Tab-separated table of C-alpha atoms in Angstrom:
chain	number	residue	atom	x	y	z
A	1	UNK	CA	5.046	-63.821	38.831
A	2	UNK	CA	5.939	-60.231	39.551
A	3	UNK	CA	7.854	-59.895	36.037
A	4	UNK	CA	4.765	-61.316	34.557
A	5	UNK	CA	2.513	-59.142	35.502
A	6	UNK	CA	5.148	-56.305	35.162
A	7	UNK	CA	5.251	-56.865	31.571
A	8	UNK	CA	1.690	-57.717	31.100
A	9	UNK	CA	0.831	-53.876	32.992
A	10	UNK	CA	3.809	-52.757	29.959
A	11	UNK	CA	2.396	-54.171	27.284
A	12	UNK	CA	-1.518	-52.649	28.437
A	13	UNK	CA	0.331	-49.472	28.692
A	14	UNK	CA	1.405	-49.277	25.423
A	15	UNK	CA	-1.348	-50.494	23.311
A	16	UNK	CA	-3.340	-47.929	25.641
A	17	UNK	CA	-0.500	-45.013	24.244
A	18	UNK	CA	-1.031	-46.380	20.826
A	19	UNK	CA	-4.846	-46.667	20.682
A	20	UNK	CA	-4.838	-42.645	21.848
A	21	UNK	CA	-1.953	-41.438	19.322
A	22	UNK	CA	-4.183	-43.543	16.978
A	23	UNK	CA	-7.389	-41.336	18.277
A	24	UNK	CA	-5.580	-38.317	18.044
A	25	UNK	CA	-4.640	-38.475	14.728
A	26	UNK	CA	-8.137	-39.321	13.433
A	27	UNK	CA	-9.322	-36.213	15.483
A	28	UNK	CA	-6.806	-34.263	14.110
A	29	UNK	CA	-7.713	-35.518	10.131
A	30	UNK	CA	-11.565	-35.025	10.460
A	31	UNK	CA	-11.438	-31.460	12.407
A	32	UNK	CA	-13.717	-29.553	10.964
A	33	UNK	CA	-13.358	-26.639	8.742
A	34	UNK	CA	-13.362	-23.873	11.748
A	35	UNK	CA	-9.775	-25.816	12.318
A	36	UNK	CA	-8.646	-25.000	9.577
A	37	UNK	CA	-5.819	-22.110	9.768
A	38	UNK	CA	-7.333	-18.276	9.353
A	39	UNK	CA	-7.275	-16.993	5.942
A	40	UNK	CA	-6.415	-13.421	6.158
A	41	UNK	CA	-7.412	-11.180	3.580
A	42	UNK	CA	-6.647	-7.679	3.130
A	43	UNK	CA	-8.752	-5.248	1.269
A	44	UNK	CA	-9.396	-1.545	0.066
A	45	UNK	CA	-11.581	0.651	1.857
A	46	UNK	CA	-14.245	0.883	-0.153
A	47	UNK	CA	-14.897	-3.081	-0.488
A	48	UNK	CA	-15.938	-2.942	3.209
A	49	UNK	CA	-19.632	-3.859	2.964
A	50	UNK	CA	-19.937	-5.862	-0.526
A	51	UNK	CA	-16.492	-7.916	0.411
A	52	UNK	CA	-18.262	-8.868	4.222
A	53	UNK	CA	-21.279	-10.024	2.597
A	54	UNK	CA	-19.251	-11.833	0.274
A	55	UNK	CA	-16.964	-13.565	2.936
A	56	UNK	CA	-20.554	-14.021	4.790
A	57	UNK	CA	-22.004	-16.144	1.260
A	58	UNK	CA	-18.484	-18.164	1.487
A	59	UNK	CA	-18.591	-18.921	4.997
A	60	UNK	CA	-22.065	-20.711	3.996
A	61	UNK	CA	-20.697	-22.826	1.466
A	62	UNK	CA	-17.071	-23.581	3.094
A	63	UNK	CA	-17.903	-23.691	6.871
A	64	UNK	CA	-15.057	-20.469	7.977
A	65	UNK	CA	-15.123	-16.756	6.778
A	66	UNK	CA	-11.910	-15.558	5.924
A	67	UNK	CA	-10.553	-12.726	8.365
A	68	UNK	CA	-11.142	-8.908	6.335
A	69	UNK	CA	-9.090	-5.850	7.176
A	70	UNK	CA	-9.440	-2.789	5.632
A	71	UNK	CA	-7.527	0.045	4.921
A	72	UNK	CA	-5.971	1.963	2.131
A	73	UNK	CA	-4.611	0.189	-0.913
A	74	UNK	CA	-1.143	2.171	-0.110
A	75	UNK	CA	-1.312	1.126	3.646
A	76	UNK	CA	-2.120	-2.360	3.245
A	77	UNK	CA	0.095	-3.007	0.469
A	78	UNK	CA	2.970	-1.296	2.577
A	79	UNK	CA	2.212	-3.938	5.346
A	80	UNK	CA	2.264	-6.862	3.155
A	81	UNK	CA	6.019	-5.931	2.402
A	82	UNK	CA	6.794	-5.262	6.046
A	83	UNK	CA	5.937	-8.458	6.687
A	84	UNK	CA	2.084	-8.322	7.581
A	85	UNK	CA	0.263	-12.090	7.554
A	86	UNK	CA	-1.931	-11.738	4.810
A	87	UNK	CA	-2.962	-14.360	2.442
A	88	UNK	CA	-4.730	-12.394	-0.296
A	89	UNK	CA	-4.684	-8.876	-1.243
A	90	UNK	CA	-8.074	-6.722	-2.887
A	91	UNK	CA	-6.666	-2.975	-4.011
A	92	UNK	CA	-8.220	-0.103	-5.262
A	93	UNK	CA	-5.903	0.682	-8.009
A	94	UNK	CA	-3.714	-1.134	-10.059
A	95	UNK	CA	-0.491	0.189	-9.192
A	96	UNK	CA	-0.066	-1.627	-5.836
A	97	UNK	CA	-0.472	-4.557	-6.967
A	98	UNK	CA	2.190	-3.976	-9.866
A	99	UNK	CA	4.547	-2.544	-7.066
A	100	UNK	CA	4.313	-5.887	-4.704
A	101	UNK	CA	4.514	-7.337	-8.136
A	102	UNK	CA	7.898	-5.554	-8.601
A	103	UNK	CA	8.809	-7.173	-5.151
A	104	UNK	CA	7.928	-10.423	-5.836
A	105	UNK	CA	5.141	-10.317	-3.196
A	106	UNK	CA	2.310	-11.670	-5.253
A	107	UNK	CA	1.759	-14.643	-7.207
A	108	UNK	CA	1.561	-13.118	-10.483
A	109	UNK	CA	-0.806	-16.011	-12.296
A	110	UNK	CA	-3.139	-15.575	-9.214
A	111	UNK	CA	-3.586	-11.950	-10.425
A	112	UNK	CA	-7.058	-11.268	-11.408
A	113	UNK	CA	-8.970	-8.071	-12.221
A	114	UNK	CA	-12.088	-8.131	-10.287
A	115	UNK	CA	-14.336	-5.150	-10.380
A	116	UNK	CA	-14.471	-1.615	-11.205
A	117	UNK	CA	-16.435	1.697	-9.693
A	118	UNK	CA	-16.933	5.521	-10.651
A	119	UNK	CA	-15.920	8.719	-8.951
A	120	UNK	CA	-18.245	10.773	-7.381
A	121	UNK	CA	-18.943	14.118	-6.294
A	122	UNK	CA	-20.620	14.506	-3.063
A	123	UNK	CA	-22.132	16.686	-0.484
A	124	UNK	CA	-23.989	16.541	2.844
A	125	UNK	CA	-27.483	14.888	1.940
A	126	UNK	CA	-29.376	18.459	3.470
A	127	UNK	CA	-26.563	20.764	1.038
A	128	UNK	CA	-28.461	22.219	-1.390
A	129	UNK	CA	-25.218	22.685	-3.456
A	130	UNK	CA	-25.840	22.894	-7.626
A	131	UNK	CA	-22.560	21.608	-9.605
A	132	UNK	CA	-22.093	20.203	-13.025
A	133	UNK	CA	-19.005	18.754	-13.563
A	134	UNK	CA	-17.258	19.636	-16.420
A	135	UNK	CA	-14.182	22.189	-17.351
A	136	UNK	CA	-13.344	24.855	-15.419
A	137	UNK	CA	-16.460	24.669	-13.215
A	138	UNK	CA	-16.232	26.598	-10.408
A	139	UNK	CA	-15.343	24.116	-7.857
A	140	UNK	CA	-13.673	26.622	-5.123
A	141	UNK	CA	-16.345	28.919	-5.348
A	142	UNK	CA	-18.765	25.982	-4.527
A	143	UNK	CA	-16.736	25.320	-1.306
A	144	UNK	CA	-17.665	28.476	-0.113
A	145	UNK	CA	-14.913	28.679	2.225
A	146	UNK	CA	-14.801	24.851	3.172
A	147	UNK	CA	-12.332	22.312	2.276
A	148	UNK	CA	-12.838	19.455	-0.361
A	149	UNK	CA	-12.432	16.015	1.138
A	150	UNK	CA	-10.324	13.204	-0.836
A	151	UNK	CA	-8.609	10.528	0.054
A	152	UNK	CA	-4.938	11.189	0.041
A	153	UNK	CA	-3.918	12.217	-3.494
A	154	UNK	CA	-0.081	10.985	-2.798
A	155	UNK	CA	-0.651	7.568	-2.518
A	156	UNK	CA	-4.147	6.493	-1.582
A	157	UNK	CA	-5.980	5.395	-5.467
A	158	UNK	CA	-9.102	7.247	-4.849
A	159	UNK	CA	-7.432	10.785	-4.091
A	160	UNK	CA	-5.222	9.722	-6.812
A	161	UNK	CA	-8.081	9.430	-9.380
A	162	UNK	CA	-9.838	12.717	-8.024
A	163	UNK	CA	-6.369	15.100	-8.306
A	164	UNK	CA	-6.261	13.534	-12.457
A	165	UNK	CA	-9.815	14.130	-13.029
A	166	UNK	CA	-9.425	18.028	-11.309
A	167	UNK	CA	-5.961	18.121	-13.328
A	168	UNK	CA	-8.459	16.849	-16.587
A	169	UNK	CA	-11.023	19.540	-15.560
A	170	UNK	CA	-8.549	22.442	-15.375
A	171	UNK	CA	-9.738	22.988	-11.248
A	172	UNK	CA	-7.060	21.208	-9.666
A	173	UNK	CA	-4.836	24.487	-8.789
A	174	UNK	CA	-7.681	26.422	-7.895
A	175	UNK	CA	-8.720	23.388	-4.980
A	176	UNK	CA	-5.277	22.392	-4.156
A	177	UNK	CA	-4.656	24.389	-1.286
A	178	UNK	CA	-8.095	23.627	0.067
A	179	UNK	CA	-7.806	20.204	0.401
A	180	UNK	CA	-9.066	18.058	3.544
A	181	UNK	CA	-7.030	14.893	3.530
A	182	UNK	CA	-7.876	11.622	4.335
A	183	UNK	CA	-6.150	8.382	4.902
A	184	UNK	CA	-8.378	6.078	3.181
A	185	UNK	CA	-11.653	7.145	1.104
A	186	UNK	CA	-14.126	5.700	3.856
A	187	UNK	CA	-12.341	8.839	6.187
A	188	UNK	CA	-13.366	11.594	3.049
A	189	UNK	CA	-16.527	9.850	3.238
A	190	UNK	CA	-17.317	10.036	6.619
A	191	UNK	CA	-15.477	14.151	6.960
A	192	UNK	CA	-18.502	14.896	4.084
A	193	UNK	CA	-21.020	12.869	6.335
A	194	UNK	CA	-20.231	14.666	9.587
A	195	UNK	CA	-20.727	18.085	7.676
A	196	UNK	CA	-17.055	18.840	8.606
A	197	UNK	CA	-16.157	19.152	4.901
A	198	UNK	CA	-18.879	20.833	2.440
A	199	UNK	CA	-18.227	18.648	-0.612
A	200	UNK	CA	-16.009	15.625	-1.254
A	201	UNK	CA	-14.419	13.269	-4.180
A	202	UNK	CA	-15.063	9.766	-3.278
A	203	UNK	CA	-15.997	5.968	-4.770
A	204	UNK	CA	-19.880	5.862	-6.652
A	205	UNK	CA	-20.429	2.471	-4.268
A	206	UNK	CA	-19.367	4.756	-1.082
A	207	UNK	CA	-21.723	7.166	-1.353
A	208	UNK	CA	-24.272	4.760	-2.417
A	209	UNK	CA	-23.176	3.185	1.638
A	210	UNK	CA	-24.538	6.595	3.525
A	211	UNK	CA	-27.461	7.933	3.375
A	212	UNK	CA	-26.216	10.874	5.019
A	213	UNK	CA	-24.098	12.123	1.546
A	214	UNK	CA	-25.887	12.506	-2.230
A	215	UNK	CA	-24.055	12.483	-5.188
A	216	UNK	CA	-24.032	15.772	-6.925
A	217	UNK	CA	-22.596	14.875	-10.221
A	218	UNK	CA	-20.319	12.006	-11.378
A	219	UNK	CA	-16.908	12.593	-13.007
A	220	UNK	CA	-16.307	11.460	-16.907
A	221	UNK	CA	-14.879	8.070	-16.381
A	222	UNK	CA	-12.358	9.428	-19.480
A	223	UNK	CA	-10.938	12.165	-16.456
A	224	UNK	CA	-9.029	9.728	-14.590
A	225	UNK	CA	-7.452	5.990	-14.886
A	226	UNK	CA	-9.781	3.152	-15.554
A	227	UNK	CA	-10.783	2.693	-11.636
A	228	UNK	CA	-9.765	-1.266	-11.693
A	229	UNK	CA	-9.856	-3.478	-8.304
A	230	UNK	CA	-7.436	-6.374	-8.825
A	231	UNK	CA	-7.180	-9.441	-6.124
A	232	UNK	CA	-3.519	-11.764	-6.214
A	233	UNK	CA	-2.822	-14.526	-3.568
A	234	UNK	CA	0.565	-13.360	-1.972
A	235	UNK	CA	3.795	-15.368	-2.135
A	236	UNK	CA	4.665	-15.367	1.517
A	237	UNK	CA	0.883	-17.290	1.646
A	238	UNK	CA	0.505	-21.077	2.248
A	239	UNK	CA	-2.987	-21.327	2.687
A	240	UNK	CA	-4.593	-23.342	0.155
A	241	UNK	CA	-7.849	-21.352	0.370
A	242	UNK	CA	-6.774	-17.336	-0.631
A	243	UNK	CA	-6.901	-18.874	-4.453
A	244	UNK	CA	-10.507	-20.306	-3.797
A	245	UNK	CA	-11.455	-17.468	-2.244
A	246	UNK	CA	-10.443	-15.270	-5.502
A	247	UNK	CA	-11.532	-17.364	-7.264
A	248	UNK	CA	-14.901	-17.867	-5.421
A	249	UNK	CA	-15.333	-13.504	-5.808
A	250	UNK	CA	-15.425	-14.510	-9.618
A	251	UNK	CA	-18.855	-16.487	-9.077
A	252	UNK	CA	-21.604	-15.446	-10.532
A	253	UNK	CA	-23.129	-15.668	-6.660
A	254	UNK	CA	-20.470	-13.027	-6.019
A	255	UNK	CA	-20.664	-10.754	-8.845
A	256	UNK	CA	-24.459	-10.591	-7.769
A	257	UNK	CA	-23.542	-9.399	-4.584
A	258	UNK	CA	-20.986	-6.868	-5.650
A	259	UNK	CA	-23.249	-5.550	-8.506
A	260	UNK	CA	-25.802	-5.013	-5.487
A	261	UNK	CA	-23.239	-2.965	-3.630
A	262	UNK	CA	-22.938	-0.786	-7.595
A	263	UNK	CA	-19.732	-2.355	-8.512
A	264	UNK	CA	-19.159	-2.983	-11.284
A	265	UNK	CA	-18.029	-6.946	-12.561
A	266	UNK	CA	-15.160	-7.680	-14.896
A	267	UNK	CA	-15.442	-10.525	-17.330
A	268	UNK	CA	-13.576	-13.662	-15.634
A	269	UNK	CA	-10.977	-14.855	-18.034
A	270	UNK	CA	-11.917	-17.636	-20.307
């Protein structure tokens, strides 16, 4: 009797073991999207706003927004080949993406151009500063003194595109030594916003973000590089969604939302 109801109190046992691996698993195949692992994107600068009010539209159609961080297209793109756990990378500038290209970092036929912008010339919104941009102006002179703030012309795209359009103009020797660096063009923004730097080269669609700067003239998009923000899904990614997220920033819902921001959209290829 007692090995009968030993292996009757067995047998309960297991089918009790299988019915909650069984419950498990069906838990674990209908979780919902919030479950699903992070998508990690990382992004230039000067997408802050328009790309968190895209993520915001996504999240309403797909249940999770992806994580954003933002930095420098240099920075990020150096932390992406140090290793960083990214999924998807935004950049400023095409040459970042062409040098995690040139490491195999990306998946080149996820590449996509995205959007482009203008450069900008701005001062404190009370400056009553006068300047037409064109060759030879007299940039120094309007510093009077103060330092121009760019984003870091070594590496960073924006302070990239501002030292070819001052080498363009014929101005860049006479501002070179009165530079006021920054690490990413949100930091040249915000140095022209505090008043700690009279004038500054920075993105159309950042100065358009604080009402504490005005534009004082743009620069002749023939001055610099076409200013071209690509997006590529990176190769150390396995998250199914980065490539519906890029490909989700090539909606028409999204290109209304960056064109609201003053982006500018490029034509999704056919």
């Amino acid at each position: 009797m007692q090995g009968k109801a030993h292996a009757k109190l067995e047998g309960s046992m297991r089918f009790e073991r299988r019915e909650f691996l069984f419950g498990a698993a069906a838990l674990l195949a209908a979780r919902p999207a919030f479950a699903q692992a992070p998508l990690t994107v990382f992004a230039a600068a000067s997408l802050q706003e328009s790309l968190t009010a895209a993520n915001e539209a996504w999240a309403k159609r797909n249940g999770t927004p992806a994580r954003l961080s933002f930095g420098a297209s240099s920075a990020m793109a150096r932390q992406i080949e140090k290793g960083a756990p990214a999924d998807l990378f935004l950049s400023a500038d095409v040459d970042w993406v062409d040098w995690l290209a040139e490491r195999r970092l990306i998946v080149p036929a996820s590449r996509r151009d995205l959007l482009s912008n203008s450069l900008v010339l701005i001062a404190p919104a009370a400056s009553k500063t006068s300047l037409k941009i064109a060759k030879g102006m007299p940039l120094a002179k309007a510093l009077g003194g103060g330092r121009l703030a760019v984003a870091d012309p070594a590496a960073v795209p924006a302070g990239k595109y501002a030292k070819a359009s001052l080498t363009a103009l014929g101005v860049w020797g006479s501002v070179e030594k009165n530079l006021l660096p920054a690490e990413n063009v949100r930091a040249a923004l915000a140095y022209v916003s505090r008043g700690e730097a009279p004038l500054g080269v920075v993105y159309a669609t950042d100065a358009k973000a604080d009402p504490k700067v005005r534009v004082v003239d743009t620069f002749p998009a023939a001055t610099h590089p076409a200013i071209v923000y690509p997006g590529a899904v990176l190769s150390g990614s396995r998250n199914p969604r980065a490539a519906a997220f890029l490909g989700y920033l090539q909606t028409p819902e999204a290109a209304a939302i960056f064109k609201r921001y003053g982006f500018g959209v490029l034509a999704r290829p056919a």
